[in-house]
PDB file of C-alpha atoms in Angstrom:
ATOM      1  CA  MET A   3       1.736  71.447 -30.424  1.00 51.00           C
ATOM      2  CA  PRO A   4      -0.205  69.525 -27.714  1.00 57.00           C
ATOM      3  CA  GLU A   5      -2.540  71.570 -25.567  1.00 67.00           C
ATOM      4  CA  GLY A   6      -1.950  71.772 -21.901  1.00 76.00           C
ATOM      5  CA  PRO A   7       0.893  70.381 -19.816  1.00 84.00           C
ATOM      6  CA  VAL A   8       3.125  67.615 -20.958  1.00 88.00           C
ATOM      7  CA  HIS A   9       3.953  65.188 -18.140  1.00 91.00           C
ATOM      8  CA  VAL A  10       7.198  63.243 -18.478  1.00 92.00           C
ATOM      9  CA  ILE A  11       6.915  60.157 -16.191  1.00 91.00           C
ATOM     10  CA  ARG A  12      10.054  58.110 -15.399  1.00 85.00           C
ATOM     11  CA  PRO A  13       9.398  54.533 -14.313  1.00 75.00           C
ATOM     12  CA  ALA A  14      10.310  54.051 -10.625  1.00 71.00           C
ATOM     13  CA  LYS A  15      12.184  50.803 -11.135  1.00 69.00           C
ATOM     14  CA  THR A  16      13.808  49.624 -14.382  1.00 80.00           C
ATOM     15  CA  ILE A  17      13.789  46.196 -15.881  1.00 89.00           C
ATOM     16  CA  ALA A  18      17.687  46.217 -15.860  1.00 87.00           C
ATOM     17  CA  GLU A  19      17.681  46.545 -12.080  1.00 84.00           C
ATOM     18  CA  ARG A  20      15.369  43.603 -11.860  1.00 83.00           C
ATOM     19  CA  LEU A  21      17.770  41.572 -13.914  1.00 86.00           C
ATOM     20  CA  GLY A  22      20.640  42.250 -11.620  1.00 83.00           C
ATOM     21  CA  ALA A  23      22.272  45.254 -13.146  1.00 82.00           C
ATOM     22  CA  ARG A  24      23.482  48.104 -11.098  1.00 78.00           C
ATOM     23  CA  LYS A  25      22.129  51.595 -11.850  1.00 74.00           C
ATOM     24  CA  GLY A  26      23.581  52.977 -15.026  1.00 72.00           C
ATOM     25  CA  GLU A  27      25.285  49.679 -15.866  1.00 76.00           C
ATOM     26  CA  SER A  28      24.796  48.197 -19.323  1.00 80.00           C
ATOM     27  CA  HIS A  29      26.026  44.903 -20.807  1.00 82.00           C
ATOM     28  CA  GLY A  30      25.029  45.077 -24.490  1.00 87.00           C
ATOM     29  CA  LEU A  31      24.832  41.829 -26.452  1.00 92.00           C
ATOM     30  CA  ASP A  32      26.634  38.902 -24.910  1.00 93.00           C
ATOM     31  CA  PRO A  33      28.284  36.940 -27.891  1.00 95.00           C
ATOM     32  CA  ALA A  34      28.034  33.669 -25.960  1.00 95.00           C
ATOM     33  CA  LEU A  35      24.252  34.115 -25.442  1.00 96.00           C
ATOM     34  CA  LEU A  36      23.711  35.164 -29.001  1.00 97.00           C
ATOM     35  CA  ALA A  37      25.550  32.028 -30.168  1.00 98.00           C
ATOM     36  CA  ARG A  38      23.209  29.940 -27.966  1.00 97.00           C
ATOM     37  CA  MET A  39      20.181  31.703 -29.490  1.00 98.00           C
ATOM     38  CA  GLU A  40      21.412  31.063 -33.002  1.00 98.00           C
ATOM     39  CA  ALA A  41      21.967  27.468 -32.236  1.00 98.00           C
ATOM     40  CA  ALA A  42      18.542  27.113 -30.778  1.00 98.00           C
ATOM     41  CA  LEU A  43      17.001  28.808 -33.842  1.00 98.00           C
ATOM     42  CA  GLY A  44      19.036  26.508 -36.192  1.00 97.00           C
ATOM     43  CA  ALA A  45      17.893  23.448 -34.355  1.00 98.00           C
ATOM     44  CA  HIS A  46      14.216  24.696 -34.511  1.00 98.00           C
ATOM     45  CA  VAL A  47      14.438  25.448 -38.202  1.00 97.00           C
ATOM     46  CA  ALA A  48      15.958  21.910 -38.873  1.00 97.00           C
ATOM     47  CA  GLN A  49      13.248  20.208 -36.864  1.00 97.00           C
ATOM     48  CA  ASN A  50      10.562  22.144 -38.785  1.00 96.00           C
ATOM     49  CA  ALA A  51      11.852  21.856 -42.334  1.00 92.00           C
ATOM     50  CA  HIS A  52       8.346  20.924 -43.508  1.00 96.00           C
ATOM     51  CA  LEU A  53       6.760  24.259 -42.272  1.00 97.00           C
ATOM     52  CA  ILE A  54       7.318  26.528 -45.222  1.00 97.00           C
ATOM     53  CA  PRO A  55       6.158  23.846 -47.742  1.00 97.00           C
ATOM     54  CA  ALA A  56       3.156  23.266 -45.548  1.00 97.00           C
ATOM     55  CA  GLU A  57       2.408  26.974 -45.424  1.00 97.00           C
ATOM     56  CA  LEU A  58       2.616  27.139 -49.253  1.00 97.00           C
ATOM     57  CA  THR A  59       0.062  24.332 -49.458  1.00 98.00           C
ATOM     58  CA  ARG A  60      -2.171  26.299 -47.093  1.00 97.00           C
ATOM     59  CA  LEU A  61      -1.852  29.290 -49.325  1.00 98.00           C
ATOM     60  CA  ARG A  62      -2.764  27.266 -52.389  1.00 98.00           C
ATOM     61  CA  SER A  63      -5.796  26.003 -50.567  1.00 98.00           C
ATOM     62  CA  ARG A  64      -6.803  29.552 -49.597  1.00 98.00           C
ATOM     63  CA  PHE A  65      -6.322  30.604 -53.292  1.00 98.00           C
ATOM     64  CA  ALA A  66      -8.602  27.800 -54.391  1.00 98.00           C
ATOM     65  CA  GLY A  67     -11.255  29.068 -51.936  1.00 97.00           C
ATOM     66  CA  ALA A  68     -10.792  32.711 -53.245  1.00 97.00           C
ATOM     67  CA  ARG A  69     -11.302  31.576 -56.773  1.00 95.00           C
ATOM     68  CA  ALA A  70     -14.573  30.019 -55.711  1.00 95.00           C
ATOM     69  CA  ASP A  71     -16.006  32.831 -53.527  1.00 95.00           C
ATOM     70  CA  GLY A  72     -13.926  35.885 -54.670  1.00 94.00           C
ATOM     71  CA  ASP A  73     -12.681  36.629 -51.180  1.00 96.00           C
ATOM     72  CA  PHE A  74      -8.989  37.141 -51.367  1.00 97.00           C
ATOM     73  CA  ARG A  75      -8.427  38.299 -47.774  1.00 95.00           C
ATOM     74  CA  PRO A  76      -7.572  34.713 -46.637  1.00 96.00           C
ATOM     75  CA  VAL A  77      -4.914  34.656 -49.410  1.00 98.00           C
ATOM     76  CA  PHE A  78      -3.499  37.879 -48.083  1.00 96.00           C
ATOM     77  CA  ALA A  79      -3.397  36.503 -44.551  1.00 94.00           C
ATOM     78  CA  ALA A  80      -1.681  33.303 -45.566  1.00 96.00           C
ATOM     79  CA  SER A  81       0.797  35.165 -47.733  1.00 96.00           C
ATOM     80  CA  HIS A  82       1.476  37.626 -44.934  1.00 94.00           C
ATOM     81  CA  ASP A  83       2.193  34.680 -42.625  1.00 94.00           C
ATOM     82  CA  ILE A  84       4.657  33.222 -45.139  1.00 96.00           C
ATOM     83  CA  LYS A  85       6.336  36.563 -45.622  1.00 95.00           C
ATOM     84  CA  GLY A  86       7.002  36.738 -41.838  1.00 95.00           C
ATOM     85  CA  LEU A  87       8.294  33.193 -41.512  1.00 96.00           C
ATOM     86  CA  ALA A  88      10.063  32.037 -44.697  1.00 96.00           C
ATOM     87  CA  GLY A  89      13.128  34.205 -44.273  1.00 95.00           C
ATOM     88  CA  THR A  90      13.805  32.870 -40.831  1.00 96.00           C
ATOM     89  CA  PHE A  91      13.410  29.371 -42.141  1.00 96.00           C
ATOM     90  CA  GLY A  92      16.049  29.928 -44.798  1.00 93.00           C
ATOM     91  CA  TYR A  93      13.897  31.061 -47.690  1.00 95.00           C
ATOM     92  CA  PRO A  94      14.444  34.765 -48.213  1.00 95.00           C
ATOM     93  CA  ALA A  95      13.175  34.697 -51.825  1.00 96.00           C
ATOM     94  CA  VAL A  96       9.908  33.099 -50.707  1.00 97.00           C
ATOM     95  CA  THR A  97       9.593  35.946 -48.254  1.00 95.00           C
ATOM     96  CA  ARG A  98      10.350  38.384 -51.077  1.00 95.00           C
ATOM     97  CA  PHE A  99       7.683  36.806 -53.351  1.00 97.00           C
ATOM     98  CA  ALA A 100       5.073  36.728 -50.498  1.00 97.00           C
ATOM     99  CA  ASP A 101       5.810  40.353 -49.867  1.00 94.00           C
ATOM    100  CA  SER A 102       5.219  41.154 -53.508  1.00 95.00           C
ATOM    101  CA  LEU A 103       1.892  39.300 -53.405  1.00 96.00           C
ATOM    102  CA  CYS A 104       0.826  41.130 -50.186  1.00 94.00           C
ATOM    103  CA  THR A 105       1.774  44.481 -51.755  1.00 93.00           C
ATOM    104  CA  TYR A 106      -0.106  43.756 -54.865  1.00 95.00           C
ATOM    105  CA  LEU A 107      -3.245  42.710 -52.985  1.00 95.00           C
ATOM    106  CA  LEU A 108      -2.999  45.829 -50.710  1.00 92.00           C
ATOM    107  CA  SER A 109      -2.702  47.997 -53.709  1.00 93.00           C
ATOM    108  CA  LEU A 110      -6.098  47.042 -54.971  1.00 94.00           C
ATOM    109  CA  PRO A 111      -9.085  49.162 -54.086  1.00 93.00           C
ATOM    110  CA  ASP A 112     -10.868  45.903 -53.266  1.00 94.00           C
ATOM    111  CA  MET A 113      -9.086  42.532 -52.952  1.00 94.00           C
ATOM    112  CA  SER A 114     -11.884  40.865 -54.634  1.00 93.00           C
ATOM    113  CA  ALA A 115     -10.693  42.553 -57.808  1.00 93.00           C
ATOM    114  CA  ALA A 116      -7.416  40.550 -57.565  1.00 96.00           C
ATOM    115  CA  SER A 117      -6.199  38.899 -60.854  1.00 96.00           C
ATOM    116  CA  PRO A 118      -6.159  35.094 -60.386  1.00 96.00           C
ATOM    117  CA  LEU A 119      -3.234  35.052 -62.837  1.00 96.00           C
ATOM    118  CA  VAL A 120      -1.086  37.381 -60.771  1.00 97.00           C
ATOM    119  CA  VAL A 121      -1.819  35.443 -57.595  1.00 97.00           C
ATOM    120  CA  ALA A 122      -1.127  32.051 -59.269  1.00 97.00           C
ATOM    121  CA  THR A 123       2.135  33.293 -60.732  1.00 97.00           C
ATOM    122  CA  HIS A 124       3.215  34.467 -57.302  1.00 97.00           C
ATOM    123  CA  LEU A 125       2.448  30.964 -55.886  1.00 98.00           C
ATOM    124  CA  ASP A 126       4.424  29.326 -58.654  1.00 97.00           C
ATOM    125  CA  ALA A 127       7.376  31.615 -57.997  1.00 97.00           C
ATOM    126  CA  MET A 128       7.369  30.803 -54.320  1.00 97.00           C
ATOM    127  CA  THR A 129       7.183  27.102 -55.117  1.00 96.00           C
ATOM    128  CA  ALA A 130       9.961  27.408 -57.734  1.00 96.00           C
ATOM    129  CA  ALA A 131      12.159  29.211 -55.222  1.00 95.00           C
ATOM    130  CA  LEU A 132      11.499  26.657 -52.617  1.00 94.00           C
ATOM    131  CA  GLU A 133      12.118  23.622 -54.915  1.00 93.00           C
ATOM    132  CA  SER A 134      15.314  25.117 -56.324  1.00 91.00           C
ATOM    133  CA  SER A 135      16.746  25.872 -53.009  1.00 86.00           C
ATOM    134  CA  GLU A 136      16.563  29.589 -53.815  1.00 86.00           C
ATOM    135  CA  ASP A 137      18.790  29.473 -56.911  1.00 88.00           C
ATOM    136  CA  GLY A 138      20.055  33.053 -57.301  1.00 90.00           C
ATOM    137  CA  ALA A 139      19.673  33.359 -61.050  1.00 92.00           C
ATOM    138  CA  LEU A 140      16.192  31.793 -61.100  1.00 93.00           C
ATOM    139  CA  VAL A 141      15.085  33.994 -58.260  1.00 93.00           C
ATOM    140  CA  GLU A 142      16.081  37.163 -60.105  1.00 93.00           C
ATOM    141  CA  GLU A 143      14.404  35.940 -63.258  1.00 94.00           C
ATOM    142  CA  LEU A 144      11.238  35.204 -61.333  1.00 95.00           C
ATOM    143  CA  ALA A 145      11.329  38.576 -59.509  1.00 94.00           C
ATOM    144  CA  GLN A 146      11.618  40.464 -62.787  1.00 94.00           C
ATOM    145  CA  GLY A 147       8.749  38.412 -64.270  1.00 94.00           C
ATOM    146  CA  LEU A 148       6.529  39.143 -61.247  1.00 95.00           C
ATOM    147  CA  ALA A 149       7.290  42.796 -61.368  1.00 93.00           C
ATOM    148  CA  ALA A 150       6.391  43.009 -65.074  1.00 94.00           C
ATOM    149  CA  LEU A 151       3.213  41.083 -64.502  1.00 94.00           C
ATOM    150  CA  VAL A 152       2.012  43.164 -61.560  1.00 92.00           C
ATOM    151  CA  ALA A 153       2.817  46.335 -63.631  1.00 91.00           C
ATOM    152  CA  HIS A 154       0.862  45.040 -66.476  1.00 89.00           C
ATOM    153  CA  ALA A 155      -2.082  44.019 -64.221  1.00 86.00           C
ATOM    154  CA  GLY A 156      -2.104  47.417 -62.607  1.00 70.00           C
TER     155      GLY A 156
ATOM    156  CA  MET B  13      27.684  40.215 -14.130  1.00 64.00           C
ATOM    157  CA  ALA B  14      25.493  39.328 -17.080  1.00 78.00           C
ATOM    158  CA  TYR B  15      21.716  39.910 -16.983  1.00 87.00           C
ATOM    159  CA  GLN B  16      19.716  37.354 -15.225  1.00 88.00           C
ATOM    160  CA  PHE B  17      17.081  36.921 -17.877  1.00 94.00           C
ATOM    161  CA  SER B  18      15.523  34.068 -16.054  1.00 94.00           C
ATOM    162  CA  ALA B  19      13.776  36.713 -13.842  1.00 91.00           C
ATOM    163  CA  LEU B  20      11.909  38.108 -16.979  1.00 95.00           C
ATOM    164  CA  SER B  21       8.288  37.365 -17.866  1.00 96.00           C
ATOM    165  CA  ILE B  22       7.250  37.973 -21.405  1.00 98.00           C
ATOM    166  CA  LEU B  23       3.905  37.733 -23.128  1.00 98.00           C
ATOM    167  CA  VAL B  24       4.096  36.904 -26.850  1.00 98.00           C
ATOM    168  CA  VAL B  25       0.945  37.968 -28.939  1.00 97.00           C
ATOM    169  CA  ASP B  26       0.573  36.580 -32.387  1.00 95.00           C
ATOM    170  CA  ASP B  27      -2.289  34.871 -34.180  1.00 93.00           C
ATOM    171  CA  ASN B  28       0.229  32.620 -36.008  1.00 94.00           C
ATOM    172  CA  THR B  29       1.161  29.584 -33.888  1.00 95.00           C
ATOM    173  CA  HIS B  30       4.425  29.118 -35.737  1.00 96.00           C
ATOM    174  CA  MET B  31       5.635  32.660 -35.128  1.00 96.00           C
ATOM    175  CA  ARG B  32       4.686  32.404 -31.386  1.00 97.00           C
ATOM    176  CA  THR B  33       6.654  29.131 -31.216  1.00 97.00           C
ATOM    177  CA  LEU B  34       9.577  30.623 -32.986  1.00 98.00           C
ATOM    178  CA  VAL B  35       9.686  33.639 -30.602  1.00 98.00           C
ATOM    179  CA  LYS B  36       9.351  31.315 -27.584  1.00 98.00           C
ATOM    180  CA  VAL B  37      12.256  29.127 -28.695  1.00 98.00           C
ATOM    181  CA  LEU B  38      14.446  32.195 -28.974  1.00 98.00           C
ATOM    182  CA  LEU B  39      13.357  33.692 -25.625  1.00 98.00           C
ATOM    183  CA  HIS B  40      13.808  30.365 -23.788  1.00 98.00           C
ATOM    184  CA  SER B  41      17.231  30.061 -25.282  1.00 98.00           C
ATOM    185  CA  MET B  42      18.061  33.473 -23.651  1.00 97.00           C
ATOM    186  CA  GLY B  43      17.179  31.782 -20.349  1.00 96.00           C
ATOM    187  CA  ILE B  44      13.745  33.391 -19.991  1.00 96.00           C
ATOM    188  CA  ARG B  45      11.601  30.842 -18.182  1.00 93.00           C
ATOM    189  CA  GLU B  46       8.221  32.422 -18.232  1.00 96.00           C
ATOM    190  CA  VAL B  47       7.035  33.008 -21.768  1.00 98.00           C
ATOM    191  CA  ARG B  48       3.239  33.127 -22.086  1.00 98.00           C
ATOM    192  CA  GLU B  49       1.197  33.288 -25.253  1.00 97.00           C
ATOM    193  CA  ALA B  50      -1.869  35.082 -26.503  1.00 96.00           C
ATOM    194  CA  THR B  51      -3.555  34.768 -29.968  1.00 95.00           C
ATOM    195  CA  ASP B  52      -4.800  38.370 -30.301  1.00 93.00           C
ATOM    196  CA  GLY B  53      -5.099  41.688 -28.578  1.00 93.00           C
ATOM    197  CA  ALA B  54      -8.210  40.963 -26.537  1.00 93.00           C
ATOM    198  CA  HIS B  55      -6.782  37.602 -25.284  1.00 93.00           C
ATOM    199  CA  ALA B  56      -3.502  39.357 -24.415  1.00 96.00           C
ATOM    200  CA  PHE B  57      -5.298  42.083 -22.428  1.00 95.00           C
ATOM    201  CA  ASP B  58      -7.187  39.465 -20.473  1.00 95.00           C
ATOM    202  CA  GLU B  59      -3.910  37.529 -19.862  1.00 96.00           C
ATOM    203  CA  LEU B  60      -2.153  40.539 -18.468  1.00 97.00           C
ATOM    204  CA  ARG B  61      -5.008  41.212 -16.147  1.00 96.00           C
ATOM    205  CA  LEU B  62      -4.587  37.662 -14.899  1.00 96.00           C
ATOM    206  CA  ARG B  63      -0.870  37.824 -14.367  1.00 96.00           C
ATOM    207  CA  ALA B  64       1.650  40.614 -14.908  1.00 95.00           C
ATOM    208  CA  ALA B  65       4.495  40.450 -17.502  1.00 96.00           C
ATOM    209  CA  ASP B  66       7.614  42.564 -17.955  1.00 95.00           C
ATOM    210  CA  ILE B  67       7.521  42.934 -21.692  1.00 97.00           C
ATOM    211  CA  VAL B  68       4.974  42.313 -24.435  1.00 98.00           C
ATOM    212  CA  ILE B  69       6.024  41.150 -27.931  1.00 98.00           C
ATOM    213  CA  CYS B  70       3.094  41.707 -30.211  1.00 96.00           C
ATOM    214  CA  ASP B  71       2.267  41.175 -33.827  1.00 93.00           C
ATOM    215  CA  LEU B  72       0.755  44.120 -35.725  1.00 91.00           C
ATOM    216  CA  LEU B  73      -1.678  42.253 -37.964  1.00 87.00           C
ATOM    217  CA  MET B  74      -4.263  40.396 -35.856  1.00 86.00           C
ATOM    218  CA  SER B  75      -8.047  40.066 -35.609  1.00 83.00           C
ATOM    219  CA  PRO B  76     -10.313  41.086 -33.970  1.00 85.00           C
ATOM    220  CA  LEU B  77      -8.029  43.419 -31.937  1.00 87.00           C
ATOM    221  CA  ASP B  78      -4.832  44.228 -33.800  1.00 89.00           C
ATOM    222  CA  GLY B  79      -1.513  45.234 -32.338  1.00 93.00           C
ATOM    223  CA  ASN B  80      -2.209  49.055 -32.529  1.00 94.00           C
ATOM    224  CA  ASP B  81      -5.626  48.626 -30.945  1.00 94.00           C
ATOM    225  CA  PHE B  82      -4.126  46.479 -28.211  1.00 96.00           C
ATOM    226  CA  THR B  83      -1.349  48.971 -27.615  1.00 97.00           C
ATOM    227  CA  ARG B  84      -3.778  51.879 -27.302  1.00 96.00           C
ATOM    228  CA  LEU B  85      -5.994  49.813 -24.983  1.00 95.00           C
ATOM    229  CA  LEU B  86      -2.985  49.029 -22.696  1.00 96.00           C
ATOM    230  CA  ARG B  87      -1.799  52.612 -22.693  1.00 96.00           C
ATOM    231  CA  GLN B  88      -5.163  54.299 -22.230  1.00 94.00           C
ATOM    232  CA  ALA B  89      -7.824  52.125 -20.684  1.00 94.00           C
ATOM    233  CA  GLN B  90      -8.783  52.963 -17.144  1.00 93.00           C
ATOM    234  CA  ASP B  91      -8.693  49.267 -16.306  1.00 94.00           C
ATOM    235  CA  SER B  92      -5.370  48.598 -17.998  1.00 96.00           C
ATOM    236  CA  PRO B  93      -3.237  46.119 -16.045  1.00 95.00           C
ATOM    237  CA  ASN B  94      -0.064  48.080 -16.803  1.00 94.00           C
ATOM    238  CA  ARG B  95       0.051  51.306 -18.828  1.00 94.00           C
ATOM    239  CA  PHE B  96       3.785  51.400 -18.785  1.00 94.00           C
ATOM    240  CA  ILE B  97       4.666  47.938 -19.983  1.00 95.00           C
ATOM    241  CA  PRO B  98       7.265  47.907 -22.869  1.00 96.00           C
ATOM    242  CA  ILE B  99       5.829  46.733 -26.148  1.00 97.00           C
ATOM    243  CA  ILE B 100       7.947  45.359 -28.891  1.00 97.00           C
ATOM    244  CA  MET B 101       5.896  45.380 -32.144  1.00 95.00           C
ATOM    245  CA  LEU B 102       6.503  42.500 -34.491  1.00 93.00           C
ATOM    246  CA  THR B 103       5.770  43.627 -38.106  1.00 88.00           C
ATOM    247  CA  GLY B 104       6.056  42.618 -41.669  1.00 82.00           C
ATOM    248  CA  TYR B 105       5.513  46.204 -42.634  1.00 74.00           C
ATOM    249  CA  SER B 106       8.193  48.757 -43.226  1.00 67.00           C
ATOM    250  CA  GLU B 107       6.156  51.595 -44.643  1.00 70.00           C
ATOM    251  CA  ARG B 108       6.591  54.875 -42.779  1.00 77.00           C
ATOM    252  CA  ARG B 109       2.824  55.340 -42.137  1.00 82.00           C
ATOM    253  CA  LYS B 110       2.481  51.855 -40.556  1.00 79.00           C
ATOM    254  CA  VAL B 111       5.507  52.559 -38.324  1.00 81.00           C
ATOM    255  CA  GLU B 112       4.278  56.029 -37.361  1.00 88.00           C
ATOM    256  CA  ALA B 113       0.838  54.652 -36.561  1.00 92.00           C
ATOM    257  CA  ALA B 114       2.310  51.983 -34.209  1.00 92.00           C
ATOM    258  CA  ARG B 115       4.595  54.627 -32.616  1.00 93.00           C
ATOM    259  CA  ASP B 116       1.603  56.931 -32.074  1.00 94.00           C
ATOM    260  CA  ALA B 117      -0.354  54.081 -30.491  1.00 96.00           C
ATOM    261  CA  GLY B 118       2.470  53.854 -27.863  1.00 96.00           C
ATOM    262  CA  VAL B 119       4.760  51.058 -29.138  1.00 96.00           C
ATOM    263  CA  ASN B 120       8.357  51.056 -27.728  1.00 95.00           C
ATOM    264  CA  GLU B 121      10.284  49.080 -30.339  1.00 94.00           C
ATOM    265  CA  PHE B 122       9.853  47.528 -33.676  1.00 93.00           C
ATOM    266  CA  LEU B 123      11.044  44.113 -34.605  1.00 94.00           C
ATOM    267  CA  ARG B 124      10.803  43.546 -38.308  1.00 91.00           C
ATOM    268  CA  LYS B 125      10.035  40.102 -39.750  1.00 92.00           C
ATOM    269  CA  PRO B 126      11.575  37.843 -40.761  1.00 92.00           C
ATOM    270  CA  ILE B 127      13.201  37.897 -37.295  1.00 95.00           C
ATOM    271  CA  THR B 128      16.664  36.650 -36.399  1.00 96.00           C
ATOM    272  CA  ALA B 129      18.227  35.787 -33.070  1.00 97.00           C
ATOM    273  CA  ARG B 130      20.229  39.012 -33.198  1.00 97.00           C
ATOM    274  CA  SER B 131      17.304  41.275 -33.983  1.00 97.00           C
ATOM    275  CA  LEU B 132      15.132  39.897 -31.150  1.00 97.00           C
ATOM    276  CA  TYR B 133      18.036  39.954 -28.704  1.00 97.00           C
ATOM    277  CA  GLN B 134      18.817  43.632 -29.669  1.00 96.00           C
ATOM    278  CA  ARG B 135      15.219  44.788 -29.159  1.00 96.00           C
ATOM    279  CA  VAL B 136      15.059  43.143 -25.676  1.00 96.00           C
ATOM    280  CA  ILE B 137      18.373  44.820 -24.753  1.00 94.00           C
ATOM    281  CA  GLU B 138      16.998  48.196 -25.977  1.00 93.00           C
ATOM    282  CA  VAL B 139      13.965  47.827 -23.668  1.00 93.00           C
ATOM    283  CA  VAL B 140      16.210  46.807 -20.741  1.00 92.00           C
ATOM    284  CA  GLU B 141      19.005  49.312 -21.137  1.00 89.00           C
ATOM    285  CA  ARG B 142      17.329  52.304 -22.700  1.00 88.00           C
ATOM    286  CA  PRO B 143      13.933  52.526 -21.158  1.00 89.00           C
ATOM    287  CA  ARG B 144      12.015  55.508 -22.353  1.00 89.00           C
ATOM    288  CA  PRO B 145      10.277  57.933 -20.118  1.00 91.00           C
ATOM    289  CA  PHE B 146       6.573  58.112 -20.642  1.00 93.00           C
ATOM    290  CA  ILE B 147       4.793  61.173 -21.922  1.00 93.00           C
ATOM    291  CA  GLN B 148       1.307  62.199 -20.876  1.00 92.00           C
ATOM    292  CA  SER B 149      -0.251  65.016 -22.873  1.00 92.00           C
ATOM    293  CA  ALA B 150      -3.790  65.849 -23.929  1.00 89.00           C
ATOM    294  CA  ASP B 151      -3.670  63.605 -27.002  1.00 90.00           C
ATOM    295  CA  TYR B 152      -0.976  60.988 -26.152  1.00 93.00           C
ATOM    296  CA  PHE B 153       0.108  58.620 -23.478  1.00 94.00           C
ATOM    297  CA  GLY B 154       3.009  56.372 -24.105  1.00 95.00           C
ATOM    298  CA  PRO B 155       6.837  56.173 -24.403  1.00 94.00           C
ATOM    299  CA  ASP B 156       8.596  59.241 -25.463  1.00 92.00           C
ATOM    300  CA  ARG B 157       8.522  59.380 -29.305  1.00 86.00           C
ATOM    301  CA  ARG B 158      11.332  61.726 -29.741  1.00 78.00           C
ATOM    302  CA  ARG B 159      14.434  60.025 -28.365  1.00 58.00           C
ATOM    303  CA  ARG B 160      15.121  57.364 -30.916  1.00 54.00           C
ATOM    304  CA  LYS B 161      13.807  59.022 -34.059  1.00 46.00           C
ATOM    305  CA  ALA B 162      17.209  59.020 -35.650  1.00 44.00           C
ATOM    306  CA  ASP B 163      17.468  55.160 -35.252  1.00 46.00           C
ATOM    307  CA  ASN B 164      14.402  54.505 -37.303  1.00 44.00           C
ATOM    308  CA  PRO B 165      14.966  55.089 -41.060  1.00 40.00           C
ATOM    309  CA  ALA B 166      11.202  54.993 -41.638  1.00 43.00           C
ATOM    310  CA  LEU B 167      10.847  58.123 -39.444  1.00 41.00           C
ATOM    311  CA  HIS B 168      13.650  60.200 -40.869  1.00 39.00           C
ATOM    312  CA  GLY B 169      12.540  63.702 -41.680  1.00 38.00           C
ATOM    313  CA  SER B 170       9.724  63.662 -39.167  1.00 39.00           C
ATOM    314  CA  ARG B 171       9.630  67.050 -37.384  1.00 39.00           C
ATOM    315  CA  ARG B 172       6.762  67.343 -34.936  1.00 43.00           C
ATOM    316  CA  ALA B 173       6.376  70.361 -32.803  1.00 37.00           C
ATOM    317  CA  GLU B 174       7.574  68.503 -29.719  1.00 39.00           C
ATOM    318  CA  ASP B 175      10.613  67.203 -31.651  1.00 41.00           C
ATOM    319  CA  ARG B 176      11.646  70.876 -31.965  1.00 39.00           C
ATOM    320  CA  GLY B 177      11.430  71.323 -28.176  1.00 38.00           C
ATOM    321  CA  GLU B 178       8.182  73.366 -28.373  1.00 35.00           C
ATOM    322  CA  SER B 179       6.274  71.458 -25.770  1.00 39.00           C
ATOM    323  CA  PRO B 180       4.681  74.164 -23.641  1.00 35.00           C
ATOM    324  CA  ASP B 181       4.887  72.925 -20.187  1.00 42.00           C
ATOM    325  CA  ILE B 182       6.897  69.889 -19.177  1.00 45.00           C
ATOM    326  CA  VAL B 183       6.431  68.424 -15.705  1.00 45.00           C
ATOM    327  CA  TYR B 184       8.745  65.647 -14.598  1.00 47.00           C
ATOM    328  CA  LEU B 185       7.130  63.012 -12.470  1.00 49.00           C
ATOM    329  CA  THR B 186       8.065  59.481 -11.228  1.00 47.00           C
ATOM    330  CA  GLU B 187       5.745  56.551 -11.607  1.00 46.00           C
TER     331      GLU B 187
END
């Protein structure tokens, strides 16, 4: 229980009022606006089809650096970026494998103890998912293989 | 009448340029004209001191000042440009302890990556239509953490003393 008084402070003016809403009025999601947003997102994804392959290349480069100097934190950062982006760009399996790699690296007491085999296999799985246009059967096979590999490495 | 989103000013804080661009594209498609960018928490704090914004959309994992540090700074610093600004936290994490840490720092809403048009729109609408009162106690300043607990699966089962209505002395104020 907090010590002392608890003050509840209500903002004097709400954002809704600034946006033209009357007090207590709510509009929820406007389907037409949502459609415009989805169209804009679709166009952005189409214009940037190179992005996820380029991010995978960056991840491979970071991995090469980690193999040389033992610092896997840049690998984690690049994988974390891919995890956040790939799903939006149409590659949910790449996001899934990047998430698996991030989880593996975070599970280590020290990232410098990362197994190069586990990292390399995750990279190969992401590349295979990308190149196969996320073929469902292949993705499941890869996911099972990665889970077994991580369990064995742990 | 629909919301006039053109009146909104939003600051997007993420160290990844592609994520900032993606969020900007979506916000512009909502009709929001003023979308500014910052690359980390320290940059965002300076940016808000230069010019106000209505909402901050902020990544969790950044360096040197991450999303939680930035949120605490905004909520608690004596020289904070706006202690009440709504913060939507972008995160690739879904573990309960990460969500709770961000909530305890003073985050209003969570937007899980990978983001979609609908998920971003929903979070903006939440901030607009369901603004939380702010709580000031000896150990916390930020949006009321109790109201939307049931909406967040990561927080199910959390039963703090204040959740049980045991706050000793509640004083209602206006900003």
